[in-house]
PDB file of C-alpha atoms in Angstrom:
ATOM      1  CA  MET I 432       6.569  19.969  -6.381  1.00 66.00           C
ATOM      2  CA  GLU I 433      10.423  19.133  -5.456  1.00 70.00           C
ATOM      3  CA  LEU I 434      11.818  19.084  -8.661  1.00 78.00           C
ATOM      4  CA  ASP I 435      15.006  16.106  -8.550  1.00 82.00           C
ATOM      5  CA  LEU I 436      17.004  15.004 -11.489  1.00 83.00           C
ATOM      6  CA  THR I 437      15.178  12.098 -12.037  1.00 87.00           C
ATOM      7  CA  LYS I 438      11.492  13.738 -12.245  1.00 88.00           C
ATOM      8  CA  ALA I 439      13.321  16.392 -14.619  1.00 88.00           C
ATOM      9  CA  LYS I 440      14.432  13.985 -16.829  1.00 89.00           C
ATOM     10  CA  GLU I 441      11.081  12.024 -16.683  1.00 93.00           C
ATOM     11  CA  PHE I 442       9.121  15.217 -17.620  1.00 95.00           C
ATOM     12  CA  TYR I 443      11.503  16.427 -20.364  1.00 94.00           C
ATOM     13  CA  SER I 444      11.893  12.824 -22.179  1.00 95.00           C
ATOM     14  CA  LYS I 445       7.872  12.367 -22.114  1.00 97.00           C
ATOM     15  CA  MET I 446       7.574  15.774 -23.825  1.00 97.00           C
ATOM     16  CA  LEU I 447      10.252  15.552 -26.116  1.00 97.00           C
ATOM     17  CA  LEU I 448       9.030  11.932 -27.155  1.00 98.00           C
ATOM     18  CA  ILE I 449       5.313  13.486 -27.801  1.00 98.00           C
ATOM     19  CA  ARG I 450       7.079  16.040 -30.104  1.00 98.00           C
ATOM     20  CA  ARG I 451       9.222  13.906 -32.058  1.00 98.00           C
ATOM     21  CA  PHE I 452       6.406  11.024 -32.303  1.00 98.00           C
ATOM     22  CA  GLU I 453       4.217  14.229 -33.572  1.00 98.00           C
ATOM     23  CA  GLU I 454       7.195  15.497 -36.135  1.00 97.00           C
ATOM     24  CA  ARG I 455       7.137  12.091 -37.489  1.00 98.00           C
ATOM     25  CA  CYS I 456       3.618  11.804 -38.156  1.00 97.00           C
ATOM     26  CA  VAL I 457       4.025  14.703 -40.029  1.00 96.00           C
ATOM     27  CA  GLU I 458       6.810  13.044 -42.203  1.00 96.00           C
ATOM     28  CA  PHE I 459       4.943  10.134 -42.606  1.00 96.00           C
ATOM     29  CA  TYR I 460       1.608  11.997 -43.552  1.00 95.00           C
ATOM     30  CA  SER I 461       3.128  13.783 -46.376  1.00 94.00           C
ATOM     31  CA  LYS I 462       4.540  10.431 -47.466  1.00 95.00           C
ATOM     32  CA  GLN I 463       0.752   9.349 -47.590  1.00 94.00           C
ATOM     33  CA  LYS I 464       1.633   6.541 -44.912  1.00 96.00           C
ATOM     34  CA  ILE I 465      -0.819   8.148 -42.573  1.00 96.00           C
ATOM     35  CA  ARG I 466      -4.208   8.726 -43.994  1.00 92.00           C
ATOM     36  CA  GLY I 467      -7.649  10.844 -42.966  1.00 91.00           C
ATOM     37  CA  PHE I 468      -7.506  13.889 -40.403  1.00 91.00           C
ATOM     38  CA  LEU I 469      -4.398  14.143 -38.268  1.00 95.00           C
ATOM     39  CA  HIS I 470      -4.477  16.354 -35.179  1.00 96.00           C
ATOM     40  CA  LEU I 471      -0.962  17.455 -33.643  1.00 96.00           C
ATOM     41  CA  TYR I 472      -0.391  17.984 -29.988  1.00 97.00           C
ATOM     42  CA  ILE I 473       2.922  20.063 -31.047  1.00 97.00           C
ATOM     43  CA  GLY I 474       2.979  22.904 -28.275  1.00 97.00           C
ATOM     44  CA  GLU I 475       0.576  21.569 -25.755  1.00 98.00           C
ATOM     45  CA  GLU I 476       3.258  18.626 -24.419  1.00 98.00           C
ATOM     46  CA  ALA I 477       3.443  19.877 -20.907  1.00 98.00           C
ATOM     47  CA  ILE I 478      -0.622  19.375 -20.264  1.00 98.00           C
ATOM     48  CA  ALA I 479      -0.758  15.754 -20.838  1.00 98.00           C
ATOM     49  CA  VAL I 480       2.871  15.285 -19.352  1.00 98.00           C
ATOM     50  CA  GLY I 481       1.828  17.243 -16.180  1.00 98.00           C
ATOM     51  CA  ILE I 482      -1.587  15.600 -15.789  1.00 98.00           C
ATOM     52  CA  MET I 483      -0.757  12.147 -16.290  1.00 98.00           C
ATOM     53  CA  SER I 484       2.378  12.671 -13.463  1.00 97.00           C
ATOM     54  CA  ALA I 485      -0.695  12.605 -10.936  1.00 97.00           C
ATOM     55  CA  LEU I 486      -2.308   9.736 -11.992  1.00 98.00           C
ATOM     56  CA  THR I 487      -2.235   5.912 -11.114  1.00 97.00           C
ATOM     57  CA  PRO I 488      -2.532   3.059 -13.514  1.00 97.00           C
ATOM     58  CA  GLU I 489      -5.984   2.395 -11.872  1.00 97.00           C
ATOM     59  CA  ASP I 490      -6.957   5.898 -12.990  1.00 98.00           C
ATOM     60  CA  ALA I 491      -8.675   6.734 -16.503  1.00 98.00           C
ATOM     61  CA  VAL I 492      -8.422   9.210 -19.018  1.00 98.00           C
ATOM     62  CA  LEU I 493     -10.828   9.981 -21.867  1.00 97.00           C
ATOM     63  CA  ALA I 494      -9.509  12.211 -24.497  1.00 95.00           C
ATOM     64  CA  THR I 495      -9.668  14.573 -27.433  1.00 92.00           C
ATOM     65  CA  TYR I 496      -9.119  13.620 -31.064  1.00 94.00           C
ATOM     66  CA  ARG I 497      -6.016  15.602 -30.357  1.00 95.00           C
ATOM     67  CA  GLU I 498      -4.783  12.338 -28.524  1.00 96.00           C
ATOM     68  CA  HIS I 499      -1.522  11.076 -29.505  1.00 97.00           C
ATOM     69  CA  GLY I 500       0.776  13.055 -26.926  1.00 97.00           C
ATOM     70  CA  GLN I 501      -2.244  12.265 -24.076  1.00 97.00           C
ATOM     71  CA  ALA I 502      -1.860   8.524 -25.104  1.00 98.00           C
ATOM     72  CA  LEU I 503       1.847   8.267 -25.024  1.00 98.00           C
ATOM     73  CA  ALA I 504       1.885  10.343 -21.527  1.00 98.00           C
ATOM     74  CA  LYS I 505      -0.560   7.666 -20.112  1.00 97.00           C
ATOM     75  CA  GLY I 506       2.136   5.024 -21.150  1.00 97.00           C
ATOM     76  CA  VAL I 507       0.441   3.575 -24.253  1.00 98.00           C
ATOM     77  CA  SER I 508       3.318   2.189 -26.621  1.00 97.00           C
ATOM     78  CA  ALA I 509       4.584   4.300 -29.412  1.00 98.00           C
ATOM     79  CA  ASN I 510       4.550   1.561 -31.617  1.00 98.00           C
ATOM     80  CA  SER I 511       1.049   0.339 -31.097  1.00 98.00           C
ATOM     81  CA  ILE I 512       0.084   4.318 -31.629  1.00 98.00           C
ATOM     82  CA  MET I 513       2.019   4.488 -34.858  1.00 98.00           C
ATOM     83  CA  ALA I 514       0.702   1.205 -36.082  1.00 98.00           C
ATOM     84  CA  GLU I 515      -2.818   2.463 -35.643  1.00 97.00           C
ATOM     85  CA  LEU I 516      -2.100   5.643 -37.418  1.00 97.00           C
ATOM     86  CA  PHE I 517      -0.477   3.488 -40.296  1.00 97.00           C
ATOM     87  CA  GLY I 518      -3.527   1.339 -40.149  1.00 96.00           C
ATOM     88  CA  LYS I 519      -2.417  -1.722 -39.280  1.00 97.00           C
ATOM     89  CA  GLN I 520      -3.663  -4.525 -37.137  1.00 96.00           C
ATOM     90  CA  GLU I 521      -0.932  -4.179 -34.671  1.00 97.00           C
ATOM     91  CA  GLY I 522      -2.714  -0.656 -33.917  1.00 97.00           C
ATOM     92  CA  THR I 523      -4.288   0.201 -30.498  1.00 96.00           C
ATOM     93  CA  SER I 524      -7.758  -0.182 -32.144  1.00 93.00           C
ATOM     94  CA  ARG I 525      -6.791  -2.624 -35.029  1.00 93.00           C
ATOM     95  CA  GLY I 526      -6.389   0.307 -37.670  1.00 94.00           C
ATOM     96  CA  ARG I 527      -9.724   0.716 -37.589  1.00 93.00           C
ATOM     97  CA  GLY I 528      -9.625   4.485 -35.752  1.00 92.00           C
ATOM     98  CA  GLY I 529      -6.633   6.048 -36.886  1.00 93.00           C
ATOM     99  CA  SER I 530      -5.467   9.272 -35.276  1.00 94.00           C
ATOM    100  CA  MET I 531      -8.917  10.154 -33.809  1.00 94.00           C
ATOM    101  CA  HIS I 532      -9.646   7.384 -32.107  1.00 94.00           C
ATOM    102  CA  LEU I 533      -7.106   5.536 -30.061  1.00 95.00           C
ATOM    103  CA  PHE I 534      -7.977   3.222 -27.384  1.00 94.00           C
ATOM    104  CA  ASP I 535      -6.101   0.974 -24.869  1.00 96.00           C
ATOM    105  CA  ALA I 536      -7.610  -0.781 -22.080  1.00 95.00           C
ATOM    106  CA  ASN I 537      -4.334  -2.028 -20.528  1.00 96.00           C
ATOM    107  CA  THR I 538      -3.637   1.478 -19.561  1.00 97.00           C
ATOM    108  CA  ARG I 539      -7.260   2.814 -18.877  1.00 97.00           C
ATOM    109  CA  PHE I 540      -6.655   5.191 -21.636  1.00 98.00           C
ATOM    110  CA  TYR I 541     -10.449   5.087 -23.177  1.00 95.00           C
ATOM    111  CA  GLY I 542      -9.255   7.168 -26.090  1.00 85.00           C
ATOM    112  CA  GLY I 543     -10.366  10.183 -28.410  1.00 88.00           C
ATOM    113  CA  THR I 544     -13.386  10.699 -30.115  1.00 90.00           C
ATOM    114  CA  ALA I 545     -14.249  12.711 -33.368  1.00 90.00           C
ATOM    115  CA  ILE I 546     -17.041  14.461 -31.609  1.00 93.00           C
ATOM    116  CA  VAL I 547     -16.266  17.682 -30.103  1.00 94.00           C
ATOM    117  CA  ALA I 548     -17.180  17.158 -26.203  1.00 95.00           C
ATOM    118  CA  GLY I 549     -18.110  13.837 -26.878  1.00 95.00           C
ATOM    119  CA  GLY I 550     -15.760  12.415 -24.056  1.00 96.00           C
ATOM    120  CA  LEU I 551     -17.342  14.510 -20.988  1.00 98.00           C
ATOM    121  CA  PRO I 552     -20.708  12.639 -20.654  1.00 97.00           C
ATOM    122  CA  LEU I 553     -18.397   9.279 -20.959  1.00 97.00           C
ATOM    123  CA  ALA I 554     -16.410  10.437 -17.971  1.00 98.00           C
ATOM    124  CA  VAL I 555     -19.247  11.474 -15.788  1.00 98.00           C
ATOM    125  CA  GLY I 556     -20.868   7.976 -16.450  1.00 98.00           C
ATOM    126  CA  MET I 557     -17.302   6.298 -15.596  1.00 98.00           C
ATOM    127  CA  ALA I 558     -17.113   8.232 -12.747  1.00 98.00           C
ATOM    128  CA  LEU I 559     -20.767   7.620 -11.373  1.00 98.00           C
ATOM    129  CA  ALA I 560     -20.164   3.765 -11.963  1.00 98.00           C
ATOM    130  CA  ASP I 561     -16.748   4.204  -9.787  1.00 98.00           C
ATOM    131  CA  LYS I 562     -18.598   6.382  -6.851  1.00 98.00           C
ATOM    132  CA  MET I 563     -21.515   3.451  -6.815  1.00 97.00           C
ATOM    133  CA  MET I 564     -18.766   0.590  -6.802  1.00 97.00           C
ATOM    134  CA  LYS I 565     -16.993   2.525  -3.983  1.00 97.00           C
ATOM    135  CA  ARG I 566     -13.520   2.528  -6.184  1.00 96.00           C
ATOM    136  CA  ASN I 567     -11.426   5.240  -5.072  1.00 96.00           C
ATOM    137  CA  ARG I 568     -10.077   6.534  -8.448  1.00 97.00           C
ATOM    138  CA  VAL I 569     -10.213   9.380 -10.668  1.00 98.00           C
ATOM    139  CA  THR I 570     -11.568   9.622 -14.537  1.00 98.00           C
ATOM    140  CA  VAL I 571      -9.803  12.577 -16.174  1.00 98.00           C
ATOM    141  CA  CYS I 572     -11.583  14.211 -19.019  1.00 98.00           C
ATOM    142  CA  MET I 573      -9.391  16.237 -21.307  1.00 98.00           C
ATOM    143  CA  PHE I 574     -10.781  18.650 -24.277  1.00 97.00           C
ATOM    144  CA  GLY I 575     -10.455  21.831 -25.767  1.00 96.00           C
ATOM    145  CA  ASP I 576     -11.876  25.093 -25.562  1.00 96.00           C
ATOM    146  CA  GLY I 577     -14.005  24.634 -28.711  1.00 95.00           C
ATOM    147  CA  ALA I 578     -16.009  21.832 -26.379  1.00 96.00           C
ATOM    148  CA  VAL I 579     -17.401  24.797 -24.077  1.00 96.00           C
ATOM    149  CA  ALA I 580     -19.825  26.094 -26.732  1.00 94.00           C
ATOM    150  CA  GLU I 581     -21.444  22.352 -26.918  1.00 96.00           C
ATOM    151  CA  GLY I 582     -24.470  21.388 -24.609  1.00 96.00           C
ATOM    152  CA  GLU I 583     -22.704  18.190 -23.221  1.00 96.00           C
ATOM    153  CA  PHE I 584     -20.333  20.587 -21.473  1.00 98.00           C
ATOM    154  CA  HIS I 585     -22.693  22.254 -19.139  1.00 97.00           C
ATOM    155  CA  GLU I 586     -24.689  19.170 -18.786  1.00 98.00           C
ATOM    156  CA  SER I 587     -21.697  16.835 -17.679  1.00 98.00           C
ATOM    157  CA  LEU I 588     -20.163  19.793 -15.296  1.00 98.00           C
ATOM    158  CA  ASN I 589     -23.567  19.943 -13.714  1.00 98.00           C
ATOM    159  CA  LEU I 590     -24.249  16.265 -12.885  1.00 98.00           C
ATOM    160  CA  ALA I 591     -20.408  15.785 -11.651  1.00 98.00           C
ATOM    161  CA  ALA I 592     -21.195  18.778  -9.293  1.00 98.00           C
ATOM    162  CA  LEU I 593     -24.847  17.567  -8.228  1.00 98.00           C
ATOM    163  CA  TRP I 594     -23.283  13.816  -7.720  1.00 98.00           C
ATOM    164  CA  ASN I 595     -19.967  14.813  -6.535  1.00 98.00           C
ATOM    165  CA  LEU I 596     -18.394  12.813  -8.803  1.00 98.00           C
ATOM    166  CA  PRO I 597     -14.525  11.747  -8.787  1.00 98.00           C
ATOM    167  CA  VAL I 598     -13.627  13.642 -12.231  1.00 98.00           C
ATOM    168  CA  LEU I 599     -11.037  15.705 -13.336  1.00 98.00           C
ATOM    169  CA  PHE I 600     -12.156  18.179 -16.167  1.00 98.00           C
ATOM    170  CA  VAL I 601      -9.175  19.190 -17.955  1.00 98.00           C
ATOM    171  CA  CYS I 602      -9.640  22.045 -20.587  1.00 98.00           C
ATOM    172  CA  GLU I 603      -6.453  22.513 -22.924  1.00 98.00           C
ATOM    173  CA  ASN I 604      -7.538  25.996 -23.760  1.00 98.00           C
ATOM    174  CA  ASN I 605      -5.336  26.761 -27.140  1.00 96.00           C
ATOM    175  CA  ARG I 606      -7.344  29.999 -27.651  1.00 95.00           C
ATOM    176  CA  TYR I 607      -8.570  29.048 -31.356  1.00 95.00           C
ATOM    177  CA  ALA I 608     -10.632  25.886 -31.308  1.00 93.00           C
ATOM    178  CA  MET I 609     -11.101  24.811 -35.037  1.00 91.00           C
ATOM    179  CA  GLY I 610      -9.897  28.452 -36.112  1.00 92.00           C
ATOM    180  CA  THR I 611     -12.155  30.953 -34.451  1.00 93.00           C
ATOM    181  CA  ALA I 612     -10.664  32.843 -31.876  1.00 94.00           C
ATOM    182  CA  LEU I 613     -12.181  32.668 -28.159  1.00 94.00           C
ATOM    183  CA  ASN I 614     -13.310  35.816 -27.703  1.00 94.00           C
ATOM    184  CA  LEU I 615     -15.591  35.425 -30.973  1.00 94.00           C
ATOM    185  CA  THR I 616     -17.267  33.029 -29.866  1.00 92.00           C
ATOM    186  CA  GLU I 617     -17.473  33.112 -25.788  1.00 94.00           C
ATOM    187  CA  SER I 618     -18.898  36.243 -23.804  1.00 94.00           C
ATOM    188  CA  GLU I 619     -16.600  34.660 -20.982  1.00 95.00           C
ATOM    189  CA  THR I 620     -13.138  33.804 -22.128  1.00 96.00           C
ATOM    190  CA  ASP I 621     -11.987  32.506 -18.572  1.00 97.00           C
ATOM    191  CA  ILE I 622     -13.377  28.958 -18.701  1.00 97.00           C
ATOM    192  CA  TYR I 623     -12.896  28.146 -15.626  1.00 98.00           C
ATOM    193  CA  LYS I 624     -15.566  30.822 -14.487  1.00 98.00           C
ATOM    194  CA  LYS I 625     -18.063  28.557 -16.057  1.00 97.00           C
ATOM    195  CA  ALA I 626     -16.868  25.644 -14.445  1.00 98.00           C
ATOM    196  CA  ALA I 627     -17.097  27.500 -10.906  1.00 98.00           C
ATOM    197  CA  SER I 628     -20.595  28.586 -11.425  1.00 97.00           C
ATOM    198  CA  TYR I 629     -21.538  24.985 -11.199  1.00 98.00           C
ATOM    199  CA  LYS I 630     -19.978  24.952  -7.721  1.00 97.00           C
ATOM    200  CA  ILE I 631     -16.978  22.933  -8.893  1.00 98.00           C
ATOM    201  CA  ASN I 632     -13.443  23.546  -7.541  1.00 98.00           C
ATOM    202  CA  SER I 633     -11.882  25.715 -10.398  1.00 98.00           C
ATOM    203  CA  LYS I 634      -8.433  26.756 -11.561  1.00 98.00           C
ATOM    204  CA  GLN I 635      -6.585  28.471 -14.373  1.00 98.00           C
ATOM    205  CA  VAL I 636      -3.124  26.878 -15.173  1.00 98.00           C
ATOM    206  CA  ASP I 637      -0.071  28.145 -16.964  1.00 98.00           C
ATOM    207  CA  GLY I 638      -0.225  25.040 -19.524  1.00 97.00           C
ATOM    208  CA  MET I 639       3.009  25.852 -20.898  1.00 97.00           C
ATOM    209  CA  SER I 640       4.725  24.797 -17.724  1.00 96.00           C
ATOM    210  CA  VAL I 641       4.879  21.076 -17.002  1.00 96.00           C
ATOM    211  CA  ILE I 642       5.457  21.856 -13.246  1.00 95.00           C
ATOM    212  CA  GLU I 643       2.588  24.325 -12.662  1.00 96.00           C
ATOM    213  CA  VAL I 644       0.211  21.727 -14.572  1.00 98.00           C
ATOM    214  CA  ALA I 645       2.027  18.902 -12.407  1.00 97.00           C
ATOM    215  CA  LYS I 646       1.424  20.649  -9.162  1.00 97.00           C
ATOM    216  CA  ALA I 647      -2.215  21.632 -10.067  1.00 98.00           C
ATOM    217  CA  ALA I 648      -3.159  17.962 -11.251  1.00 98.00           C
ATOM    218  CA  SER I 649      -1.475  16.601  -7.727  1.00 97.00           C
ATOM    219  CA  ARG I 650      -3.477  18.636  -5.674  1.00 98.00           C
ATOM    220  CA  ALA I 651      -6.681  18.172  -7.806  1.00 98.00           C
ATOM    221  CA  VAL I 652      -6.323  14.037  -7.910  1.00 98.00           C
ATOM    222  CA  GLU I 653      -5.733  14.291  -4.028  1.00 98.00           C
ATOM    223  CA  ASP I 654      -8.943  16.207  -3.289  1.00 98.00           C
ATOM    224  CA  ILE I 655     -10.969  14.456  -5.741  1.00 98.00           C
ATOM    225  CA  LYS I 656      -9.670  10.909  -4.053  1.00 97.00           C
ATOM    226  CA  ASP I 657     -10.362  12.461  -0.672  1.00 97.00           C
ATOM    227  CA  GLY I 658     -14.283  12.450  -1.628  1.00 97.00           C
ATOM    228  CA  LYS I 659     -14.138  16.638  -2.500  1.00 97.00           C
ATOM    229  CA  GLY I 660     -15.922  16.330  -6.020  1.00 97.00           C
ATOM    230  CA  PRO I 661     -14.907  17.220  -9.252  1.00 98.00           C
ATOM    231  CA  VAL I 662     -11.939  19.838 -10.075  1.00 98.00           C
ATOM    232  CA  PHE I 663     -11.874  21.740 -13.174  1.00 98.00           C
ATOM    233  CA  LEU I 664      -8.755  22.805 -14.714  1.00 98.00           C
ATOM    234  CA  GLU I 665      -8.200  25.213 -17.230  1.00 98.00           C
ATOM    235  CA  CYS I 666      -4.787  24.883 -18.921  1.00 98.00           C
ATOM    236  CA  LEU I 667      -3.497  27.920 -21.100  1.00 98.00           C
ATOM    237  CA  THR I 668      -1.678  26.748 -24.111  1.00 98.00           C
ATOM    238  CA  TYR I 669      -1.266  27.264 -27.711  1.00 96.00           C
ATOM    239  CA  ARG I 670      -0.898  24.793 -30.560  1.00 96.00           C
ATOM    240  CA  PHE I 671       2.086  25.376 -32.819  1.00 96.00           C
ATOM    241  CA  ARG I 672       0.663  23.450 -35.920  1.00 93.00           C
ATOM    242  CA  ALA I 673      -2.490  24.183 -37.735  1.00 91.00           C
ATOM    243  CA  HIS I 674      -5.794  22.604 -36.300  1.00 93.00           C
ATOM    244  CA  SER I 675      -5.422  19.692 -38.548  1.00 92.00           C
ATOM    245  CA  MET I 676      -3.556  18.770 -41.560  1.00 89.00           C
ATOM    246  CA  PHE I 677      -6.337  20.168 -43.803  1.00 86.00           C
ATOM    247  CA  ASP I 678      -6.552  23.450 -42.133  1.00 89.00           C
ATOM    248  CA  ALA I 679      -5.127  26.367 -44.184  1.00 87.00           C
ATOM    249  CA  GLU I 680      -4.745  28.626 -41.054  1.00 89.00           C
ATOM    250  CA  LEU I 681      -5.918  31.571 -42.230  1.00 90.00           C
ATOM    251  CA  TYR I 682      -7.145  32.841 -38.743  1.00 93.00           C
ATOM    252  CA  ARG I 683      -4.153  34.021 -37.090  1.00 93.00           C
ATOM    253  CA  GLU I 684      -0.533  35.887 -37.824  1.00 94.00           C
ATOM    254  CA  LYS I 685       2.598  33.635 -38.433  1.00 93.00           C
ATOM    255  CA  VAL I 686       4.525  36.182 -36.279  1.00 96.00           C
ATOM    256  CA  GLU I 687       1.847  35.100 -33.529  1.00 94.00           C
ATOM    257  CA  VAL I 688       2.894  31.387 -34.099  1.00 95.00           C
ATOM    258  CA  GLU I 689       6.615  32.380 -34.017  1.00 95.00           C
ATOM    259  CA  GLU I 690       6.218  34.312 -30.593  1.00 95.00           C
ATOM    260  CA  TRP I 691       4.323  31.494 -28.880  1.00 95.00           C
ATOM    261  CA  LYS I 692       6.934  28.818 -29.878  1.00 95.00           C
ATOM    262  CA  GLU I 693       9.677  31.097 -27.834  1.00 94.00           C
ATOM    263  CA  LYS I 694       7.296  30.455 -24.715  1.00 94.00           C
ATOM    264  CA  GLY I 695       7.019  26.834 -25.724  1.00 96.00           C
ATOM    265  CA  PRO I 696       6.824  24.198 -22.785  1.00 97.00           C
ATOM    266  CA  LEU I 697      10.271  22.583 -23.994  1.00 95.00           C
ATOM    267  CA  VAL I 698      12.185  25.590 -24.246  1.00 94.00           C
ATOM    268  CA  VAL I 699      10.865  27.075 -20.958  1.00 92.00           C
ATOM    269  CA  PHE I 700      11.685  23.956 -19.215  1.00 92.00           C
ATOM    270  CA  GLN I 701      14.847  23.342 -20.445  1.00 90.00           C
ATOM    271  CA  LYS I 702      16.019  26.808 -19.724  1.00 88.00           C
ATOM    272  CA  ARG I 703      14.887  26.073 -16.453  1.00 87.00           C
ATOM    273  CA  LEU I 704      16.735  23.073 -15.842  1.00 88.00           C
ATOM    274  CA  GLU I 705      19.969  24.512 -17.160  1.00 85.00           C
ATOM    275  CA  GLU I 706      19.770  27.156 -14.907  1.00 86.00           C
ATOM    276  CA  MET I 707      19.164  24.967 -11.957  1.00 85.00           C
ATOM    277  CA  GLY I 708      22.153  22.991 -13.038  1.00 85.00           C
ATOM    278  CA  LEU I 709      20.046  19.789 -13.485  1.00 82.00           C
ATOM    279  CA  TRP I 710      20.695  19.679 -17.055  1.00 80.00           C
ATOM    280  CA  SER I 711      23.421  20.134 -20.139  1.00 80.00           C
ATOM    281  CA  GLU I 712      23.562  20.079 -23.882  1.00 81.00           C
ATOM    282  CA  MET I 713      25.118  16.791 -23.467  1.00 84.00           C
ATOM    283  CA  ASP I 714      22.147  15.436 -21.238  1.00 84.00           C
ATOM    284  CA  VAL I 715      19.523  16.685 -23.994  1.00 86.00           C
ATOM    285  CA  LYS I 716      21.796  14.971 -26.915  1.00 90.00           C
ATOM    286  CA  GLU I 717      21.957  11.661 -25.236  1.00 92.00           C
ATOM    287  CA  LEU I 718      17.833  11.887 -24.602  1.00 93.00           C
ATOM    288  CA  GLU I 719      17.595  13.109 -28.444  1.00 94.00           C
ATOM    289  CA  ASP I 720      19.690   9.681 -29.152  1.00 96.00           C
ATOM    290  CA  GLU I 721      17.558   7.571 -27.209  1.00 96.00           C
ATOM    291  CA  ILE I 722      14.115   9.089 -28.345  1.00 97.00           C
ATOM    292  CA  LYS I 723      15.272   8.815 -31.984  1.00 97.00           C
ATOM    293  CA  ASN I 724      15.872   4.983 -31.562  1.00 97.00           C
ATOM    294  CA  THR I 725      12.142   4.970 -29.883  1.00 97.00           C
ATOM    295  CA  MET I 726      10.880   6.353 -32.842  1.00 98.00           C
ATOM    296  CA  ASP I 727      12.783   4.437 -35.548  1.00 98.00           C
ATOM    297  CA  GLU I 728      11.343   1.650 -33.948  1.00 98.00           C
ATOM    298  CA  ALA I 729       7.770   2.805 -33.938  1.00 98.00           C
ATOM    299  CA  VAL I 730       7.937   3.468 -37.439  1.00 98.00           C
ATOM    300  CA  GLU I 731       9.626   0.141 -38.450  1.00 98.00           C
ATOM    301  CA  PHE I 732       7.209  -1.727 -36.289  1.00 98.00           C
ATOM    302  CA  ALA I 733       4.332   0.246 -38.130  1.00 98.00           C
ATOM    303  CA  GLU I 734       5.504  -0.188 -41.536  1.00 97.00           C
ATOM    304  CA  ASN I 735       5.898  -4.194 -40.890  1.00 98.00           C
ATOM    305  CA  GLY I 736       2.412  -4.354 -39.522  1.00 97.00           C
ATOM    306  CA  THR I 737      -0.188  -6.269 -41.117  1.00 97.00           C
ATOM    307  CA  LEU I 738      -3.484  -4.547 -43.180  1.00 95.00           C
ATOM    308  CA  GLU I 739      -6.606  -6.222 -42.363  1.00 92.00           C
ATOM    309  CA  PRO I 740      -7.607  -8.908 -44.645  1.00 92.00           C
ATOM    310  CA  ILE I 741     -10.984  -7.849 -47.008  1.00 91.00           C
ATOM    311  CA  GLU I 742     -12.894 -10.803 -45.582  1.00 92.00           C
ATOM    312  CA  ASP I 743     -12.746  -9.420 -41.952  1.00 90.00           C
ATOM    313  CA  LEU I 744     -13.759  -5.989 -42.489  1.00 85.00           C
ATOM    314  CA  GLU I 745     -17.131  -6.806 -41.285  1.00 86.00           C
ATOM    315  CA  LYS I 746     -15.639  -7.999 -37.996  1.00 87.00           C
ATOM    316  CA  PHE I 747     -16.755  -5.914 -34.909  1.00 84.00           C
ATOM    317  CA  VAL I 748     -19.341  -3.751 -36.973  1.00 84.00           C
ATOM    318  CA  TYR I 749     -22.368  -5.768 -35.734  1.00 83.00           C
ATOM    319  CA  SER I 750     -22.792  -7.611 -32.342  1.00 78.00           C
ATOM    320  CA  GLU I 751     -22.491 -11.655 -32.413  1.00 76.00           C
ATOM    321  CA  VAL I 752     -25.793 -12.938 -32.838  1.00 73.00           C
ATOM    322  CA  SER I 753     -26.757 -14.824 -29.553  1.00 70.00           C
ATOM    323  CA  ASN I 754     -28.887 -17.803 -29.086  1.00 65.00           C
ATOM    324  CA  GLY I 755     -29.282 -17.382 -25.355  1.00 56.00           C
TER     325      GLY I 755
END
């Protein structure tokens, strides 16, 4: 992949937007403006940005419950996501889904689910529909290493391979699932090898490098659209925050987290751009100011949003009665 200034700024700005969005989420969760579960994407930004760079607006994405960054990278507005987290009607799911259930049909972001591995069979179904309708597009399914232990993982990979479906499986392997090291739950810790056992084209990628992820995603999408069947990418990454805001994080040492922060996607990419002469501290400052304005606007939009009236709370719970 040829890296010019335009592409470099696009990648860096999207990763920085995700990072600053998540930091605002921590702030407003502490103020109890955001309630319920909150899973942050800090440290994993390169995967969402790299994967989405290979997609067209017609390609679909199914995500995990750690999906703020994935939604932002797919093009869902920061305003509507923040409003959803604030429980406002202007949010992506009218404030009913919260952090774990973002949804935006306009960008074909079909959202997160609280069910571990729950998106995998949905992705297979969507890809099957596309194949039957002869649509040349890709369904991306993103999930964590914890999903590998679920039956849906194996069932979905098997059917995708058997039916030669246009699915890009992306495992964001952050090594700890909900709080248990991968080597304590899996006899084979190289997850891409499990996918290869189903005769799926599989690869392990440095998930801290947006360039490496983007390269792998571009090749994968091209192969899928050429009719070569599903592709599996295992992106090795690390979340810098706890599993969720309720997590006491007793399963890893703080020194380990600090060591990984030195290898974080923003740190590594900024250093690379500076070495290539494409970036400067002034460029970073200008971008920080721009993103701060975006985030200020998103927070203001959410704050000024409307709560759903009590009389509407039973809407969308049951299907409308049909006389037909």
